[in-house]
Amino acid sequence: MFHKGTKIYITGGSGLVGRNIIENQHISNCTILAPKHNELDLTDYNKVYDFINKEKPDFIIHTAGQVGGIQANMSDPYGFFTNNTIMGVNVVRAGKELGIKNLLNLSSSCSYPCNISTPLSEDMILTGPFENTNEGYAIAKTAILRMCEYITKQFEGYHYKTLIPCNLYGRYDKFSPKNSHLIPAIIKKLHDAKINNLSEIDIWGDGESRREFMYAGDFAQIVVDVLENFEKIPTVLNIGLGYDYTINEYYKTVAKVIGFEGNFIHDLSKPSGIKQKLLNIEKQKALGFKCKYSLEEGIKETYNYFINEYKGE
């Protein structure tokens, strides 16, 4: 599938997913287009259209988005909804109008309803309300997912497909408390606590909510595998581990890697978020897509990046 010169346009190429895809050795013979935000504003449709028209990529991988944890989503639902919707619509619409036949859209497990039985299968999309702590983001990601489905069903020869990954972490993650997700937030929190000789750290809620996190390097390899088998891939496909851990277990694993020996105190006045979001990965397993890194191995790689390469946001 990837012959020399295959042209791949990756939106969000400077983000967690984009950078992990770009550094994957299996696409080293491809021409990668990954303009940064200051080079191409995805909220400007005309600029997106002109860029795709000029470059005429063989594939578009849409990874760009405004992302963040519970705090960020709750403080700016308007921004998360508006920016993610506009960027997604612009990229998908321009690709369709310019005849780009292959587009891979990355969605989010936030697209699934809250308070629904797990594991979450692809046919559960839009069968109930979203989690209120990230509703704006969830609506935006679900809208783009549906847009891709409509194009694939309505227009012959177009393969606009969506992967719904579980939570991701790894090299090139964001560690600022303002916009980081759970694992990088824990890494920074416990790293700072160790440096400052703190004896205890607080955990939001009871810490018993369960989360499924995949190392981003593993996810990038699955993305490459998906592109190599693109026509065989379902229109919507979950990508996950098939198992999860409690937030308390993530804290304990990070503490082990970092060497933090303090105590954990639960702040029950803070929200814990949805209790569980475990993905059904039966379709993924049938396609043979697997992960390499264990949780501890992935956290070690991420922590090494944080202390040796991370420059801040």
mmCIF file of C-alpha atoms in Angstrom:
data_model
loop_
_atom_site.group_PDB
_atom_site.id
_atom_site.type_symbol
_atom_site.label_atom_id
_atom_site.label_comp_id
_atom_site.label_asym_id
_atom_site.label_seq_id
_atom_site.Cartn_x
_atom_site.Cartn_y
_atom_site.Cartn_z
ATOM 1 C CA MET A 1 0.000 0.000 0.000
ATOM 2 C CA PHE A 2 2.803 2.426 0.926
ATOM 3 C CA HIS A 3 4.988 2.740 -2.131
ATOM 4 C CA LYS A 4 7.764 5.301 -2.271
ATOM 5 C CA GLY A 5 6.254 8.734 -2.656
ATOM 6 C CA THR A 6 2.817 7.900 -1.204
ATOM 7 C CA LYS A 7 1.642 11.265 0.065
ATOM 8 C CA ILE A 8 -0.001 11.405 3.510
ATOM 9 C CA TYR A 9 -1.449 14.610 4.930
ATOM 10 C CA ILE A 10 -1.612 14.483 8.746
ATOM 11 C CA THR A 11 -3.536 17.211 10.553
ATOM 12 C CA GLY A 12 -2.322 17.814 14.083
ATOM 13 C CA GLY A 13 1.132 16.605 13.115
ATOM 14 C CA SER A 14 2.738 18.330 16.099
ATOM 15 C CA GLY A 15 0.402 16.666 18.604
ATOM 16 C CA LEU A 16 0.617 13.409 20.537
ATOM 17 C CA VAL A 17 -0.916 11.139 17.889
ATOM 18 C CA GLY A 18 0.431 12.976 14.862
ATOM 19 C CA ARG A 19 4.056 12.951 15.998
ATOM 20 C CA ASN A 20 3.928 9.292 16.960
ATOM 21 C CA ILE A 21 2.555 8.424 13.511
ATOM 22 C CA ILE A 22 5.173 10.542 11.747
ATOM 23 C CA GLU A 23 8.075 8.845 13.544
ATOM 24 C CA ASN A 24 6.774 5.344 12.750
ATOM 25 C CA GLN A 25 9.459 3.668 10.636
ATOM 26 C CA HIS A 26 6.950 1.832 8.453
ATOM 27 C CA ILE A 27 5.956 5.043 6.667
ATOM 28 C CA SER A 28 9.499 6.406 6.337
ATOM 29 C CA ASN A 29 9.344 5.932 2.563
ATOM 30 C CA CYS A 30 6.221 8.106 2.290
ATOM 31 C CA THR A 31 5.948 11.844 1.746
ATOM 32 C CA ILE A 32 4.496 13.239 4.966
ATOM 33 C CA LEU A 33 2.674 16.573 4.964
ATOM 34 C CA ALA A 34 2.187 17.923 8.479
ATOM 35 C CA PRO A 35 1.925 21.720 8.535
ATOM 36 C CA LYS A 36 1.780 23.301 11.986
ATOM 37 C CA HIS A 37 -1.054 25.546 13.150
ATOM 38 C CA ASN A 38 0.882 28.708 12.315
ATOM 39 C CA GLU A 39 1.411 27.341 8.793
ATOM 40 C CA LEU A 40 -2.162 26.192 8.161
ATOM 41 C CA ASP A 41 -5.181 27.310 10.205
ATOM 42 C CA LEU A 42 -7.681 24.445 10.065
ATOM 43 C CA THR A 43 -10.509 26.754 11.113
ATOM 44 C CA ASP A 44 -10.149 28.588 7.764
ATOM 45 C CA TYR A 45 -11.888 26.481 5.109
ATOM 46 C CA ASN A 46 -10.382 28.313 2.139
ATOM 47 C CA LYS A 47 -6.851 27.733 3.406
ATOM 48 C CA VAL A 48 -7.531 24.062 4.049
ATOM 49 C CA TYR A 49 -9.083 23.682 0.586
ATOM 50 C CA ASP A 50 -6.146 25.436 -1.120
ATOM 51 C CA PHE A 51 -3.583 23.292 0.731
ATOM 52 C CA ILE A 52 -5.245 19.981 -0.142
ATOM 53 C CA ASN A 53 -5.841 21.136 -3.722
ATOM 54 C CA LYS A 54 -2.162 21.996 -4.097
ATOM 55 C CA GLU A 55 -0.718 18.866 -2.479
ATOM 56 C CA LYS A 56 -3.316 16.263 -3.572
ATOM 57 C CA PRO A 57 -2.462 13.686 -0.869
ATOM 58 C CA ASP A 58 -3.230 9.990 -1.279
ATOM 59 C CA PHE A 59 -4.405 9.801 2.334
ATOM 60 C CA ILE A 60 -5.656 12.302 4.880
ATOM 61 C CA ILE A 61 -5.311 11.421 8.569
ATOM 62 C CA HIS A 62 -7.288 13.848 10.720
ATOM 63 C CA THR A 63 -5.797 13.873 14.227
ATOM 64 C CA ALA A 64 -5.994 17.600 15.004
ATOM 65 C CA GLY A 65 -8.214 18.901 17.763
ATOM 66 C CA GLN A 66 -8.549 20.907 20.919
ATOM 67 C CA VAL A 67 -8.009 18.359 23.675
ATOM 68 C CA GLY A 68 -7.767 18.340 27.446
ATOM 69 C CA GLY A 69 -8.843 16.670 30.652
ATOM 70 C CA ILE A 70 -11.928 17.137 32.819
ATOM 71 C CA GLN A 71 -10.901 20.580 34.072
ATOM 72 C CA ALA A 72 -10.244 21.967 30.598
ATOM 73 C CA ASN A 73 -13.463 20.551 29.135
ATOM 74 C CA MET A 74 -15.616 21.843 31.977
ATOM 75 C CA SER A 75 -14.122 25.342 31.813
ATOM 76 C CA ASP A 76 -14.489 25.792 28.030
ATOM 77 C CA PRO A 77 -17.269 23.638 26.509
ATOM 78 C CA TYR A 78 -17.887 26.327 23.849
ATOM 79 C CA GLY A 79 -14.290 26.218 22.657
ATOM 80 C CA PHE A 80 -14.092 22.428 22.635
ATOM 81 C CA PHE A 81 -17.325 22.153 20.662
ATOM 82 C CA THR A 82 -16.725 24.980 18.198
ATOM 83 C CA ASN A 83 -13.061 24.421 17.370
ATOM 84 C CA ASN A 84 -13.302 20.651 16.995
ATOM 85 C CA THR A 85 -16.434 20.878 14.851
ATOM 86 C CA ILE A 86 -15.053 23.560 12.533
ATOM 87 C CA MET A 87 -11.683 21.864 12.063
ATOM 88 C CA GLY A 88 -13.264 18.488 11.374
ATOM 89 C CA VAL A 89 -15.857 19.804 8.946
ATOM 90 C CA ASN A 90 -13.258 21.835 7.055
ATOM 91 C CA VAL A 91 -10.822 18.940 6.601
ATOM 92 C CA VAL A 92 -13.451 16.330 5.697
ATOM 93 C CA ARG A 93 -15.422 18.664 3.420
ATOM 94 C CA ALA A 94 -12.344 19.872 1.555
ATOM 95 C CA GLY A 95 -11.129 16.308 1.099
ATOM 96 C CA LYS A 96 -14.498 15.258 -0.297
ATOM 97 C CA GLU A 97 -14.860 18.267 -2.613
ATOM 98 C CA LEU A 98 -11.361 17.723 -4.005
ATOM 99 C CA GLY A 99 -11.835 14.028 -4.684
ATOM 100 C CA ILE A 100 -9.486 12.636 -2.022
ATOM 101 C CA LYS A 101 -10.795 9.074 -1.761
ATOM 102 C CA ASN A 102 -9.118 7.913 1.478
ATOM 103 C CA LEU A 103 -9.522 9.724 4.796
ATOM 104 C CA LEU A 104 -8.941 8.380 8.299
ATOM 105 C CA ASN A 105 -10.675 10.340 11.051
ATOM 106 C CA LEU A 106 -9.679 9.882 14.688
ATOM 107 C CA SER A 107 -12.578 10.228 17.080
ATOM 108 C CA SER A 108 -12.833 9.612 20.818
ATOM 109 C CA SER A 109 -14.434 7.217 23.275
ATOM 110 C CA CYS A 110 -16.199 10.338 24.564
ATOM 111 C CA SER A 111 -18.531 9.740 21.606
ATOM 112 C CA TYR A 112 -20.159 6.930 23.555
ATOM 113 C CA PRO A 113 -23.108 7.593 25.867
ATOM 114 C CA CYS A 114 -22.556 7.854 29.605
ATOM 115 C CA ASN A 115 -24.102 5.366 32.026
ATOM 116 C CA ILE A 116 -24.230 2.587 29.444
ATOM 117 C CA SER A 117 -23.057 -0.987 29.917
ATOM 118 C CA THR A 118 -19.489 -1.811 28.943
ATOM 119 C CA PRO A 119 -17.649 -2.914 26.893
ATOM 120 C CA LEU A 120 -18.711 -0.246 24.416
ATOM 121 C CA SER A 121 -19.361 -1.515 20.897
ATOM 122 C CA GLU A 122 -19.476 0.581 17.739
ATOM 123 C CA ASP A 123 -23.257 0.212 17.373
ATOM 124 C CA MET A 124 -23.799 2.094 20.662
ATOM 125 C CA ILE A 125 -22.932 5.485 19.134
ATOM 126 C CA LEU A 126 -25.777 7.996 19.665
ATOM 127 C CA THR A 127 -27.892 5.628 21.754
ATOM 128 C CA GLY A 128 -27.873 7.872 24.834
ATOM 129 C CA PRO A 129 -26.706 11.175 26.355
ATOM 130 C CA PHE A 130 -23.041 12.147 26.573
ATOM 131 C CA GLU A 131 -21.074 12.583 29.794
ATOM 132 C CA ASN A 132 -21.740 16.180 30.864
ATOM 133 C CA THR A 133 -18.123 16.939 31.812
ATOM 134 C CA ASN A 134 -17.017 16.771 28.152
ATOM 135 C CA GLU A 135 -20.261 17.081 26.221
ATOM 136 C CA GLY A 136 -19.065 19.826 23.850
ATOM 137 C CA TYR A 137 -16.042 17.819 22.761
ATOM 138 C CA ALA A 138 -18.115 14.634 22.456
ATOM 139 C CA ILE A 139 -20.765 16.244 20.240
ATOM 140 C CA ALA A 140 -18.098 17.640 17.923
ATOM 141 C CA LYS A 141 -16.235 14.349 17.543
ATOM 142 C CA THR A 142 -19.458 12.415 16.979
ATOM 143 C CA ALA A 143 -20.614 14.871 14.308
ATOM 144 C CA ILE A 144 -17.410 14.366 12.301
ATOM 145 C CA LEU A 145 -17.697 10.594 12.703
ATOM 146 C CA ARG A 146 -21.197 10.713 11.221
ATOM 147 C CA MET A 147 -20.064 13.058 8.438
ATOM 148 C CA CYS A 148 -17.457 10.488 7.389
ATOM 149 C CA GLU A 149 -20.059 7.722 7.472
ATOM 150 C CA TYR A 150 -22.408 9.738 5.262
ATOM 151 C CA ILE A 151 -19.713 10.336 2.653
ATOM 152 C CA THR A 152 -18.688 6.670 2.568
ATOM 153 C CA LYS A 153 -22.290 5.490 2.161
ATOM 154 C CA GLN A 154 -23.407 8.164 -0.279
ATOM 155 C CA PHE A 155 -20.449 8.525 -2.652
ATOM 156 C CA GLU A 156 -19.026 5.521 -4.464
ATOM 157 C CA GLY A 157 -15.286 4.992 -4.166
ATOM 158 C CA TYR A 158 -14.869 7.158 -1.059
ATOM 159 C CA HIS A 159 -13.452 5.498 2.040
ATOM 160 C CA TYR A 160 -13.850 7.929 4.930
ATOM 161 C CA LYS A 161 -13.345 5.884 8.055
ATOM 162 C CA THR A 162 -13.125 6.581 11.779
ATOM 163 C CA LEU A 163 -11.056 5.002 14.526
ATOM 164 C CA ILE A 164 -12.305 5.385 18.089
ATOM 165 C CA PRO A 165 -9.256 4.902 20.303
ATOM 166 C CA CYS A 166 -9.330 4.414 24.018
ATOM 167 C CA ASN A 167 -7.441 7.048 26.017
ATOM 168 C CA LEU A 168 -3.887 7.581 24.786
ATOM 169 C CA TYR A 169 -0.635 8.670 26.441
ATOM 170 C CA GLY A 170 3.043 8.659 25.566
ATOM 171 C CA ARG A 171 5.877 10.572 23.972
ATOM 172 C CA TYR A 172 4.889 14.119 22.899
ATOM 173 C CA ASP A 173 2.073 14.253 25.444
ATOM 174 C CA LYS A 174 1.006 17.442 27.202
ATOM 175 C CA PHE A 175 1.903 17.664 30.871
ATOM 176 C CA SER A 176 0.518 21.062 31.855
ATOM 177 C CA PRO A 177 -2.286 20.770 34.456
ATOM 178 C CA LYS A 178 -4.400 23.050 32.240
ATOM 179 C CA ASN A 179 -4.678 20.666 29.293
ATOM 180 C CA SER A 180 -3.199 17.283 30.202
ATOM 181 C CA HIS A 181 -5.000 13.967 30.410
ATOM 182 C CA LEU A 182 -4.820 11.563 33.337
ATOM 183 C CA ILE A 183 -1.484 9.756 32.928
ATOM 184 C CA PRO A 184 0.714 12.757 31.941
ATOM 185 C CA ALA A 185 -1.001 14.779 34.680
ATOM 186 C CA ILE A 186 -0.132 12.092 37.223
ATOM 187 C CA ILE A 187 3.454 11.904 35.949
ATOM 188 C CA LYS A 188 4.009 15.640 36.396
ATOM 189 C CA LYS A 189 2.185 15.709 39.721
ATOM 190 C CA LEU A 190 4.216 12.878 41.247
ATOM 191 C CA HIS A 191 7.486 14.050 39.681
ATOM 192 C CA ASP A 192 7.014 17.487 41.265
ATOM 193 C CA ALA A 193 5.973 15.888 44.552
ATOM 194 C CA LYS A 194 9.124 13.782 44.644
ATOM 195 C CA ILE A 195 11.361 16.764 43.873
ATOM 196 C CA ASN A 196 9.646 18.842 46.572
ATOM 197 C CA ASN A 197 9.671 15.992 49.119
ATOM 198 C CA LEU A 198 5.889 16.046 49.557
ATOM 199 C CA SER A 199 4.498 13.356 51.839
ATOM 200 C CA GLU A 200 1.021 13.142 50.314
ATOM 201 C CA ILE A 201 -0.845 13.794 47.072
ATOM 202 C CA ASP A 202 -4.568 14.248 46.507
ATOM 203 C CA ILE A 203 -6.603 12.225 44.004
ATOM 204 C CA TRP A 204 -9.877 13.584 42.611
ATOM 205 C CA GLY A 205 -12.856 11.511 43.728
ATOM 206 C CA ASP A 206 -12.500 8.010 45.160
ATOM 207 C CA GLY A 207 -10.048 6.848 42.503
ATOM 208 C CA GLU A 208 -12.155 3.797 41.679
ATOM 209 C CA SER A 209 -13.304 4.948 38.235
ATOM 210 C CA ARG A 210 -11.757 2.755 35.568
ATOM 211 C CA ARG A 211 -9.931 3.956 32.453
ATOM 212 C CA GLU A 212 -8.410 2.242 29.425
ATOM 213 C CA PHE A 213 -5.113 3.807 28.298
ATOM 214 C CA MET A 214 -2.993 2.744 25.315
ATOM 215 C CA TYR A 215 0.597 3.816 24.697
ATOM 216 C CA ALA A 216 0.587 6.216 21.732
ATOM 217 C CA GLY A 217 3.417 4.384 19.959
ATOM 218 C CA ASP A 218 1.241 1.268 19.862
ATOM 219 C CA PHE A 219 -1.689 3.260 18.531
ATOM 220 C CA ALA A 220 0.490 4.829 15.811
ATOM 221 C CA GLN A 221 1.501 1.356 14.636
ATOM 222 C CA ILE A 222 -2.152 0.315 14.482
ATOM 223 C CA VAL A 223 -2.928 3.438 12.406
ATOM 224 C CA VAL A 224 -0.234 2.388 9.927
ATOM 225 C CA ASP A 225 -1.631 -1.160 9.866
ATOM 226 C CA VAL A 226 -5.113 0.271 9.228
ATOM 227 C CA LEU A 227 -3.890 2.320 6.265
ATOM 228 C CA GLU A 228 -2.215 -0.742 4.779
ATOM 229 C CA ASN A 229 -5.551 -2.596 4.913
ATOM 230 C CA PHE A 230 -7.801 0.397 4.409
ATOM 231 C CA GLU A 231 -10.586 -0.996 2.236
ATOM 232 C CA LYS A 232 -11.084 -3.944 4.624
ATOM 233 C CA ILE A 233 -11.532 -1.705 7.672
ATOM 234 C CA PRO A 234 -15.081 -1.056 8.991
ATOM 235 C CA THR A 235 -16.400 2.486 8.672
ATOM 236 C CA VAL A 236 -16.142 2.848 12.465
ATOM 237 C CA LEU A 237 -13.633 0.805 14.452
ATOM 238 C CA ASN A 238 -12.755 0.772 18.150
ATOM 239 C CA ILE A 239 -9.058 0.576 19.014
ATOM 240 C CA GLY A 240 -8.237 -0.406 22.576
ATOM 241 C CA LEU A 241 -6.655 -2.892 24.944
ATOM 242 C CA GLY A 242 -9.744 -4.817 26.000
ATOM 243 C CA TYR A 243 -8.967 -4.240 29.695
ATOM 244 C CA ASP A 244 -8.666 -1.262 32.026
ATOM 245 C CA TYR A 245 -7.325 -0.057 35.392
ATOM 246 C CA THR A 246 -8.631 2.118 38.215
ATOM 247 C CA ILE A 247 -7.321 5.640 38.613
ATOM 248 C CA ASN A 248 -5.781 4.501 41.898
ATOM 249 C CA GLU A 249 -3.857 1.814 40.007
ATOM 250 C CA TYR A 250 -2.522 4.400 37.546
ATOM 251 C CA TYR A 251 -1.273 6.505 40.455
ATOM 252 C CA LYS A 252 0.415 3.471 42.007
ATOM 253 C CA THR A 253 2.096 2.459 38.737
ATOM 254 C CA VAL A 254 3.387 5.976 38.058
ATOM 255 C CA ALA A 255 4.609 6.204 41.672
ATOM 256 C CA LYS A 256 6.523 2.945 41.184
ATOM 257 C CA VAL A 257 8.179 4.166 37.966
ATOM 258 C CA ILE A 258 9.070 7.585 39.389
ATOM 259 C CA GLY A 259 9.981 6.406 42.876
ATOM 260 C CA PHE A 260 7.414 8.484 44.764
ATOM 261 C CA GLU A 261 6.839 6.953 48.204
ATOM 262 C CA GLY A 262 4.252 9.349 49.661
ATOM 263 C CA ASN A 263 0.612 8.714 50.529
ATOM 264 C CA PHE A 264 -2.525 9.345 48.458
ATOM 265 C CA ILE A 265 -5.504 11.290 49.843
ATOM 266 C CA HIS A 266 -8.873 11.214 48.062
ATOM 267 C CA ASP A 267 -10.678 14.539 47.584
ATOM 268 C CA LEU A 268 -14.310 13.426 47.491
ATOM 269 C CA SER A 269 -15.499 16.987 46.760
ATOM 270 C CA LYS A 270 -14.080 16.677 43.221
ATOM 271 C CA PRO A 271 -15.709 14.739 40.334
ATOM 272 C CA SER A 272 -14.433 11.303 39.370
ATOM 273 C CA GLY A 273 -15.951 11.368 35.879
ATOM 274 C CA ILE A 274 -17.737 8.447 34.249
ATOM 275 C CA LYS A 275 -17.186 5.181 36.136
ATOM 276 C CA GLN A 276 -15.927 3.111 33.202
ATOM 277 C CA LYS A 277 -15.299 3.436 29.463
ATOM 278 C CA LEU A 278 -13.983 0.080 28.313
ATOM 279 C CA LEU A 279 -14.121 -0.494 24.558
ATOM 280 C CA ASN A 280 -15.329 -3.638 22.832
ATOM 281 C CA ILE A 281 -12.400 -4.578 20.565
ATOM 282 C CA GLU A 282 -13.760 -7.735 18.940
ATOM 283 C CA LYS A 283 -13.519 -6.195 15.450
ATOM 284 C CA GLN A 284 -9.966 -4.999 16.158
ATOM 285 C CA LYS A 285 -8.918 -8.469 17.334
ATOM 286 C CA ALA A 286 -10.447 -10.066 14.244
ATOM 287 C CA LEU A 287 -8.197 -7.824 12.137
ATOM 288 C CA GLY A 288 -5.133 -8.897 14.147
ATOM 289 C CA PHE A 289 -4.153 -5.484 15.532
ATOM 290 C CA LYS A 290 -2.284 -5.837 18.846
ATOM 291 C CA CYS A 291 -0.316 -3.725 21.330
ATOM 292 C CA LYS A 292 3.295 -4.193 22.375
ATOM 293 C CA TYR A 293 3.737 -2.098 25.533
ATOM 294 C CA SER A 294 2.547 -2.990 29.037
ATOM 295 C CA LEU A 295 1.284 -0.158 31.261
ATOM 296 C CA GLU A 296 4.532 0.028 33.222
ATOM 297 C CA GLU A 297 6.663 -0.068 30.051
ATOM 298 C CA GLY A 298 4.600 2.690 28.443
ATOM 299 C CA ILE A 299 4.812 4.877 31.542
ATOM 300 C CA LYS A 300 8.590 4.370 31.675
ATOM 301 C CA GLU A 301 8.910 5.545 28.060
ATOM 302 C CA THR A 302 6.643 8.516 28.738
ATOM 303 C CA TYR A 303 8.511 9.505 31.897
ATOM 304 C CA ASN A 304 11.859 9.277 30.087
ATOM 305 C CA TYR A 305 10.461 11.640 27.457
ATOM 306 C CA PHE A 306 9.192 13.998 30.168
ATOM 307 C CA ILE A 307 12.511 14.297 31.987
ATOM 308 C CA ASN A 308 14.833 14.213 28.960
ATOM 309 C CA GLU A 309 13.008 15.794 26.009
ATOM 310 C CA TYR A 310 9.898 17.655 27.126
ATOM 311 C CA LYS A 311 10.185 21.419 26.534
ATOM 312 C CA GLY A 312 6.789 22.524 27.886
ATOM 313 C CA GLU A 313 3.701 23.674 25.982
#
